[in-house]
Amino acid sequence: MILTRLNLTNFRNYKKCSVKFDKHLNIFIGNNAQGKTNILESIYILAITKTHRYGTENYLIRRDAEQAKIAGTLRINKIPKDMEVVINKQKKIVRVNKTEIRKISDYITNMNVIMFCPDDIAIIKDSPQVRRNLLNIEISQLFRDYIIYYNEYNKLLKNRNEYLKMLYINNLSDERYLDVLTAKLIEKAVLIYQYRNDFINKINANISSIFYNITGIDNLTVKYVTNVDFENFSTEEITAKLVDKFVKCRKKELQNGSTMYGPHRDDFYFLFGNDDIRIFGSQGQQRIALIAFKIAEIFIFKEIHDTNPILLLDDVFSEIDNKKKNKIIKYLKDDIQVFITTTDLKNINRSLLKEAKIFEVHAGNLVEKVGI
Ligand SMILES: Nc1ncnc2c1ncn2[C@@H]1O[C@H](COP(=O)(O)OP(=O)(O)OP(=O)(O)O)[C@@H](O)[C@H]1O
Ligand SMILES: [Mg+2]
């Protein structure tokens, strides 16, 4: 898929911006704090409806403005599709082809993006929450049902935790309603496990060879960590395992007022052979492992949606040596649309510059640069 046009109104430091993109390579060059990341962020929000950055969403609206609007036209196998996200202080409205879409799950499967940014290192270093969040976003872009199940799961989880607390505080012994909530929670948990398991398997089918091509090092894998072993088991078997876990920990759960097992407690990490990359890998290797993970995703998105996702590369090349950079660039094939930001064109390979549409970014303005 290709984003052919983008229009911003009162988004971050852009008052008004209207721009047409190249179908393959688009490069944004500018000094710090000019609006390069803001452009990629706007494209990310157009797809996911949420920012990839920290902080409250009110900052997405330009200072002193009432609402921000991001609009763009996609082309998917030659068919155009208008996407729009309007953010005001109270709510967010999303539209496809000018029609408002009420369910986010119906919106976010329309446009697929993969973001590469310096903050990605948090995926390796930070808490499991960050990694779960990544899994949820990526799988939600692929399968509409995943986000529906996930939201239902979270609602049930919240209800169940509240009910556990209530039983404990009031010293009640009738646990029939808890059993109902538990059964419903398990049903959704199994579905989430299956989606995640499938996604991780698909990543593992590609990541090792990608990492090897870039670094010459073999054996990178991703390991999903869960307290319920579900790999290679049927739905019935996973359900039975979970039921058993829940029976065994009921007393503890009542005391803690929280649900001890399920996908909300899971994690994943990167392994070199048997060694955890957090402990064993260099900083550069950790970065490349994440890049390999995301390149693996390109293959998955293409396989499932029959079109390439849009790649957003925020200042990623500045940290990588030239040899590896050249190898990564080989994955940016002609039929993939790529957006790259940099403070210095020296960080970008000359062969890419020749093909690219280059924009200079200055204080929330984009100017196309001609003749490099
Ligand atoms: N809500 C807002 N209203 C107005 N300006 C904003 C808003 N949010 C952020 N900005 C401004 O946007 C600019 C940051 O833009 P951005 O993060 O895109 O910079 P950048 O060009 O990527 O810089 P760097 O090279 O440092 O990463 C800052 O000047 C910041 O003050
Ligand atoms: Mg930036």
PDB file of C-alpha atoms in Angstrom, residues 19-216:
ATOM      1  CA  VAL A  19       2.020  17.125   0.559  1.00  0.00           C
ATOM      2  CA  LYS A  20       2.229  14.463  -2.128  1.00  0.00           C
ATOM      3  CA  PHE A  21       4.562  11.533  -1.674  1.00  0.00           C
ATOM      4  CA  ASP A  22       6.724   9.320  -3.817  1.00  0.00           C
ATOM      5  CA  LYS A  23       5.507   5.764  -4.126  1.00  0.00           C
ATOM      6  CA  HIS A  24       8.829   4.389  -2.948  1.00  0.00           C
ATOM      7  CA  LEU A  25      11.202   6.667  -1.048  1.00  0.00           C
ATOM      8  CA  ASN A  26      10.520   9.839   0.890  1.00  0.00           C
ATOM      9  CA  ILE A  27      13.210  11.504   2.968  1.00  0.00           C
ATOM     10  CA  PHE A  28      12.734  14.307   5.495  1.00  0.00           C
ATOM     11  CA  ILE A  29      15.820  16.299   6.310  1.00  0.00           C
ATOM     12  CA  GLY A  30      16.107  19.044   8.904  1.00  0.00           C
ATOM     13  CA  ASN A  31      17.711  20.200  12.120  1.00  0.00           C
ATOM     14  CA  ASN A  32      16.491  19.061  15.516  1.00  0.00           C
ATOM     15  CA  ALA A  33      12.998  20.046  16.642  1.00  0.00           C
ATOM     16  CA  GLN A  34      11.743  21.089  13.186  1.00  0.00           C
ATOM     17  CA  GLY A  35       8.970  18.521  12.736  1.00  0.00           C
ATOM     18  CA  LYS A  36      10.525  15.433  11.129  1.00  0.00           C
ATOM     19  CA  THR A  37       9.309  12.934  13.708  1.00  0.00           C
ATOM     20  CA  ASN A  38       5.972  14.769  13.821  1.00  0.00           C
ATOM     21  CA  ILE A  39       5.396  13.887  10.152  1.00  0.00           C
ATOM     22  CA  LEU A  40       6.074  10.175  10.719  1.00  0.00           C
ATOM     23  CA  GLU A  41       3.991  10.287  13.875  1.00  0.00           C
ATOM     24  CA  SER A  42       1.069  11.734  11.908  1.00  0.00           C
ATOM     25  CA  ILE A  43       1.289   8.871   9.384  1.00  0.00           C
ATOM     26  CA  TYR A  44       1.453   6.381  12.252  1.00  0.00           C
ATOM     27  CA  ILE A  45      -1.637   7.905  13.866  1.00  0.00           C
ATOM     28  CA  LEU A  46      -3.462   7.892  10.537  1.00  0.00           C
ATOM     29  CA  ALA A  47      -3.010   4.101  10.599  1.00  0.00           C
ATOM     30  CA  ILE A  48      -3.192   3.168  14.294  1.00  0.00           C
ATOM     31  CA  THR A  49      -5.179   6.145  15.688  1.00  0.00           C
ATOM     32  CA  LYS A  50      -2.712   6.425  18.576  1.00  0.00           C
ATOM     33  CA  THR A  51       0.728   7.940  18.888  1.00  0.00           C
ATOM     34  CA  HIS A  52       3.833   5.801  19.201  1.00  0.00           C
ATOM     35  CA  ARG A  53       5.339   8.377  21.549  1.00  0.00           C
ATOM     36  CA  TYR A  54       5.000   8.880  25.271  1.00  0.00           C
ATOM     37  CA  GLY A  55       2.788  11.568  26.709  1.00  0.00           C
ATOM     38  CA  THR A  56      -0.795  12.587  26.606  1.00  0.00           C
ATOM     39  CA  GLU A  57      -2.588  12.891  23.324  1.00  0.00           C
ATOM     40  CA  ASN A  58      -3.516  16.524  23.960  1.00  0.00           C
ATOM     41  CA  TYR A  59      -0.037  17.438  22.786  1.00  0.00           C
ATOM     42  CA  LEU A  60      -0.953  16.209  19.323  1.00  0.00           C
ATOM     43  CA  ILE A  61      -3.076  19.322  18.887  1.00  0.00           C
ATOM     44  CA  ARG A  62      -1.094  22.378  17.936  1.00  0.00           C
ATOM     45  CA  ARG A  63      -0.650  24.774  20.818  1.00  0.00           C
ATOM     46  CA  ASP A  64      -3.605  27.189  21.043  1.00  0.00           C
ATOM     47  CA  ALA A  65      -5.677  25.222  18.505  1.00  0.00           C
ATOM     48  CA  GLU A  66      -8.887  23.336  19.251  1.00  0.00           C
ATOM     49  CA  GLN A  67      -8.449  20.257  17.138  1.00  0.00           C
ATOM     50  CA  ALA A  68      -5.938  18.466  14.969  1.00  0.00           C
ATOM     51  CA  LYS A  69      -6.724  16.753  11.715  1.00  0.00           C
ATOM     52  CA  ILE A  70      -4.698  14.201   9.791  1.00  0.00           C
ATOM     53  CA  ALA A  71      -5.996  13.172   6.383  1.00  0.00           C
ATOM     54  CA  GLY A  72      -4.409  11.026   3.747  1.00  0.00           C
ATOM     55  CA  THR A  73      -5.094   9.007   0.638  1.00  0.00           C
ATOM     56  CA  LEU A  74      -3.930   5.442   0.396  1.00  0.00           C
ATOM     57  CA  ARG A  75      -3.598   3.403  -2.740  1.00  0.00           C
ATOM     58  CA  ILE A  76      -3.961  -0.318  -2.286  1.00  0.00           C
ATOM     59  CA  ASN A  77      -3.618  -2.378  -5.457  1.00  0.00           C
ATOM     60  CA  LYS A  78      -4.540   0.735  -7.480  1.00  0.00           C
ATOM     61  CA  ILE A  79      -7.700   1.463  -5.460  1.00  0.00           C
ATOM     62  CA  PRO A  80      -7.721   4.774  -3.541  1.00  0.00           C
ATOM     63  CA  LYS A  81      -8.928   4.990   0.046  1.00  0.00           C
ATOM     64  CA  ASP A  82      -9.286   8.194   2.083  1.00  0.00           C
ATOM     65  CA  MET A  83      -8.300   7.950   5.707  1.00  0.00           C
ATOM     66  CA  GLU A  84      -8.906  10.624   8.318  1.00  0.00           C
ATOM     67  CA  VAL A  85      -8.285  11.084  12.027  1.00  0.00           C
ATOM     68  CA  VAL A  86      -9.640  14.130  13.845  1.00  0.00           C
ATOM     69  CA  ILE A  87      -8.432  14.700  17.394  1.00  0.00           C
ATOM     70  CA  ASN A  88     -10.005  17.206  19.698  1.00  0.00           C
ATOM     71  CA  LYS A  89      -9.657  17.553  23.415  1.00  0.00           C
ATOM     72  CA  GLN A  90     -12.664  15.382  24.162  1.00  0.00           C
ATOM     73  CA  LYS A  91     -12.583  12.706  21.516  1.00  0.00           C
ATOM     74  CA  LYS A  92     -11.184  11.237  18.362  1.00  0.00           C
ATOM     75  CA  ILE A  93     -13.148  10.697  15.169  1.00  0.00           C
ATOM     76  CA  VAL A  94     -11.938   8.378  12.441  1.00  0.00           C
ATOM     77  CA  ARG A  95     -13.253   8.137   8.891  1.00  0.00           C
ATOM     78  CA  VAL A  96     -12.670   5.926   5.888  1.00  0.00           C
ATOM     79  CA  ASN A  97     -13.823   7.360   2.562  1.00  0.00           C
ATOM     80  CA  LYS A  98     -15.536  10.159   4.493  1.00  0.00           C
ATOM     81  CA  THR A  99     -17.686   7.743   6.510  1.00  0.00           C
ATOM     82  CA  GLU A 100     -17.229   7.756  10.254  1.00  0.00           C
ATOM     83  CA  ILE A 101     -16.088   4.432  11.663  1.00  0.00           C
ATOM     84  CA  ARG A 102     -17.323   3.788  15.159  1.00  0.00           C
ATOM     85  CA  LYS A 103     -15.204   0.795  16.032  1.00  0.00           C
ATOM     86  CA  ILE A 104     -11.449   1.268  16.115  1.00  0.00           C
ATOM     87  CA  SER A 105     -11.097  -2.418  15.216  1.00  0.00           C
ATOM     88  CA  ASP A 106     -12.800  -1.685  11.879  1.00  0.00           C
ATOM     89  CA  TYR A 107     -10.468   1.218  11.222  1.00  0.00           C
ATOM     90  CA  ILE A 108      -6.977   0.011  12.013  1.00  0.00           C
ATOM     91  CA  THR A 109      -6.857  -2.939   9.663  1.00  0.00           C
ATOM     92  CA  ASN A 110      -7.183  -0.535   6.698  1.00  0.00           C
ATOM     93  CA  MET A 111      -3.723   0.924   6.823  1.00  0.00           C
ATOM     94  CA  ASN A 112      -0.627  -1.011   7.852  1.00  0.00           C
ATOM     95  CA  VAL A 113       2.497   0.744   9.072  1.00  0.00           C
ATOM     96  CA  ILE A 114       5.678  -0.438  10.688  1.00  0.00           C
ATOM     97  CA  MET A 115       7.619   2.150  12.667  1.00  0.00           C
ATOM     98  CA  PHE A 116      11.354   1.955  13.340  1.00  0.00           C
ATOM     99  CA  CYS A 117      12.594   4.540  15.832  1.00  0.00           C
ATOM    100  CA  PRO A 118      15.403   5.130  18.313  1.00  0.00           C
ATOM    101  CA  ASP A 119      13.017   4.552  21.238  1.00  0.00           C
ATOM    102  CA  ASP A 120      12.550   0.977  20.025  1.00  0.00           C
ATOM    103  CA  ILE A 121      15.391  -0.045  22.291  1.00  0.00           C
ATOM    104  CA  ALA A 122      12.800   0.241  25.088  1.00  0.00           C
ATOM    105  CA  ILE A 123      11.208  -2.883  23.614  1.00  0.00           C
ATOM    106  CA  ILE A 124      14.233  -4.815  24.784  1.00  0.00           C
ATOM    107  CA  LYS A 125      15.055  -2.881  27.940  1.00  0.00           C
ATOM    108  CA  ASP A 126      11.733  -1.860  29.442  1.00  0.00           C
ATOM    109  CA  SER A 127       8.997  -3.766  31.232  1.00  0.00           C
ATOM    110  CA  PRO A 128       6.918  -6.616  29.696  1.00  0.00           C
ATOM    111  CA  GLN A 129       4.081  -4.112  29.250  1.00  0.00           C
ATOM    112  CA  VAL A 130       6.019  -2.429  26.421  1.00  0.00           C
ATOM    113  CA  ARG A 131       6.500  -5.742  24.607  1.00  0.00           C
ATOM    114  CA  ARG A 132       2.883  -6.804  25.079  1.00  0.00           C
ATOM    115  CA  ASN A 133       1.837  -3.435  23.745  1.00  0.00           C
ATOM    116  CA  LEU A 134       3.928  -3.955  20.616  1.00  0.00           C
ATOM    117  CA  LEU A 135       2.430  -7.414  20.061  1.00  0.00           C
ATOM    118  CA  ASN A 136      -1.079  -6.068  20.509  1.00  0.00           C
ATOM    119  CA  ILE A 137      -0.581  -3.228  18.050  1.00  0.00           C
ATOM    120  CA  GLU A 138       1.061  -5.377  15.413  1.00  0.00           C
ATOM    121  CA  ILE A 139      -1.461  -8.221  15.578  1.00  0.00           C
ATOM    122  CA  SER A 140      -4.379  -5.765  15.672  1.00  0.00           C
ATOM    123  CA  GLN A 141      -3.277  -4.319  12.339  1.00  0.00           C
ATOM    124  CA  LEU A 142      -3.425  -7.781  10.853  1.00  0.00           C
ATOM    125  CA  PHE A 143      -6.566  -9.275  12.362  1.00  0.00           C
ATOM    126  CA  ARG A 144      -9.671  -7.279  13.164  1.00  0.00           C
ATOM    127  CA  ASP A 145     -10.861  -9.930  15.615  1.00  0.00           C
ATOM    128  CA  TYR A 146      -7.732  -9.777  17.730  1.00  0.00           C
ATOM    129  CA  ILE A 147      -8.399  -6.296  19.084  1.00  0.00           C
ATOM    130  CA  ILE A 148     -12.043  -7.204  19.704  1.00  0.00           C
ATOM    131  CA  TYR A 149     -11.029 -10.266  21.758  1.00  0.00           C
ATOM    132  CA  TYR A 150      -8.328  -8.311  23.505  1.00  0.00           C
ATOM    133  CA  ASN A 151     -10.696  -5.533  24.549  1.00  0.00           C
ATOM    134  CA  GLU A 152     -13.248  -8.081  25.759  1.00  0.00           C
ATOM    135  CA  TYR A 153     -10.520  -9.866  27.671  1.00  0.00           C
ATOM    136  CA  ASN A 154      -9.451  -6.644  29.376  1.00  0.00           C
ATOM    137  CA  LYS A 155     -13.000  -5.814  30.353  1.00  0.00           C
ATOM    138  CA  LEU A 156     -13.497  -9.290  31.838  1.00  0.00           C
ATOM    139  CA  LEU A 157     -10.164  -9.059  33.601  1.00  0.00           C
ATOM    140  CA  LYS A 158     -11.133  -5.784  35.210  1.00  0.00           C
ATOM    141  CA  ASN A 159     -14.505  -7.193  36.310  1.00  0.00           C
ATOM    142  CA  ARG A 160     -12.919 -10.354  37.622  1.00  0.00           C
ATOM    143  CA  ASN A 161     -10.294  -8.474  39.643  1.00  0.00           C
ATOM    144  CA  GLU A 162     -12.959  -6.227  41.145  1.00  0.00           C
ATOM    145  CA  TYR A 163     -15.092  -9.236  41.980  1.00  0.00           C
ATOM    146  CA  LEU A 164     -12.162 -11.038  43.598  1.00  0.00           C
ATOM    147  CA  LYS A 165     -11.558  -8.016  45.813  1.00  0.00           C
ATOM    148  CA  MET A 166     -15.229  -7.742  46.661  1.00  0.00           C
ATOM    149  CA  LEU A 167     -15.446 -11.401  47.706  1.00  0.00           C
ATOM    150  CA  TYR A 168     -12.388 -11.065  49.888  1.00  0.00           C
ATOM    151  CA  ILE A 169     -13.354  -7.786  51.564  1.00  0.00           C
ATOM    152  CA  ASN A 170     -16.880  -8.988  52.327  1.00  0.00           C
ATOM    153  CA  ASN A 171     -15.710 -12.422  53.312  1.00  0.00           C
ATOM    154  CA  LEU A 172     -18.214 -14.071  50.979  1.00  0.00           C
ATOM    155  CA  SER A 173     -18.071 -17.704  49.997  1.00  0.00           C
ATOM    156  CA  ASP A 174     -20.448 -17.856  47.021  1.00  0.00           C
ATOM    157  CA  GLU A 175     -18.091 -18.018  44.093  1.00  0.00           C
ATOM    158  CA  ARG A 176     -20.547 -18.926  41.330  1.00  0.00           C
ATOM    159  CA  TYR A 177     -20.309 -15.577  39.548  1.00  0.00           C
ATOM    160  CA  LEU A 178     -16.526 -15.763  39.797  1.00  0.00           C
ATOM    161  CA  ASP A 179     -16.702 -19.119  38.012  1.00  0.00           C
ATOM    162  CA  VAL A 180     -18.732 -17.544  35.214  1.00  0.00           C
ATOM    163  CA  LEU A 181     -16.218 -14.717  34.814  1.00  0.00           C
ATOM    164  CA  THR A 182     -13.331 -17.184  34.932  1.00  0.00           C
ATOM    165  CA  ALA A 183     -14.814 -19.368  32.191  1.00  0.00           C
ATOM    166  CA  LYS A 184     -15.389 -16.334  29.942  1.00  0.00           C
ATOM    167  CA  LEU A 185     -11.913 -15.012  30.635  1.00  0.00           C
ATOM    168  CA  ILE A 186     -10.327 -18.357  29.771  1.00  0.00           C
ATOM    169  CA  GLU A 187     -12.241 -18.508  26.501  1.00  0.00           C
ATOM    170  CA  LYS A 188     -10.792 -15.155  25.400  1.00  0.00           C
ATOM    171  CA  ALA A 189      -7.340 -15.940  26.812  1.00  0.00           C
ATOM    172  CA  VAL A 190      -7.082 -19.019  24.609  1.00  0.00           C
ATOM    173  CA  LEU A 191      -7.959 -17.011  21.498  1.00  0.00           C
ATOM    174  CA  ILE A 192      -5.352 -14.372  22.332  1.00  0.00           C
ATOM    175  CA  TYR A 193      -2.719 -17.050  22.936  1.00  0.00           C
ATOM    176  CA  GLN A 194      -3.435 -18.590  19.569  1.00  0.00           C
ATOM    177  CA  TYR A 195      -3.058 -15.305  17.699  1.00  0.00           C
ATOM    178  CA  ARG A 196       0.136 -14.457  19.543  1.00  0.00           C
ATOM    179  CA  ASN A 197       1.579 -17.922  19.095  1.00  0.00           C
ATOM    180  CA  ASP A 198       0.897 -17.800  15.387  1.00  0.00           C
ATOM    181  CA  PHE A 199       2.452 -14.335  15.083  1.00  0.00           C
ATOM    182  CA  ILE A 200       5.620 -15.319  16.988  1.00  0.00           C
ATOM    183  CA  ASN A 201       5.956 -18.488  14.890  1.00  0.00           C
ATOM    184  CA  LYS A 202       5.769 -16.385  11.742  1.00  0.00           C
ATOM    185  CA  ILE A 203       8.400 -13.977  13.115  1.00  0.00           C
ATOM    186  CA  ASN A 204      10.636 -16.945  13.904  1.00  0.00           C
ATOM    187  CA  ALA A 205      10.258 -18.289  10.385  1.00  0.00           C
ATOM    188  CA  ASN A 206      12.089 -15.176   9.130  1.00  0.00           C
ATOM    189  CA  ILE A 207      14.032 -13.369  11.837  1.00  0.00           C
ATOM    190  CA  SER A 208      17.059 -15.615  12.060  1.00  0.00           C
ATOM    191  CA  SER A 209      17.950 -15.370   8.365  1.00  0.00           C
ATOM    192  CA  ILE A 210      17.324 -11.595   8.318  1.00  0.00           C
ATOM    193  CA  PHE A 211      19.594 -11.096  11.320  1.00  0.00           C
ATOM    194  CA  TYR A 212      22.190 -13.358   9.742  1.00  0.00           C
ATOM    195  CA  ASN A 213      22.086 -11.409   6.478  1.00  0.00           C
ATOM    196  CA  ILE A 214      22.701  -8.148   8.321  1.00  0.00           C
ATOM    197  CA  THR A 215      25.238  -9.206  10.946  1.00  0.00           C
ATOM    198  CA  GLY A 216      26.632 -12.581   9.887  1.00  0.00           C
TER     199      GLY A 216
END
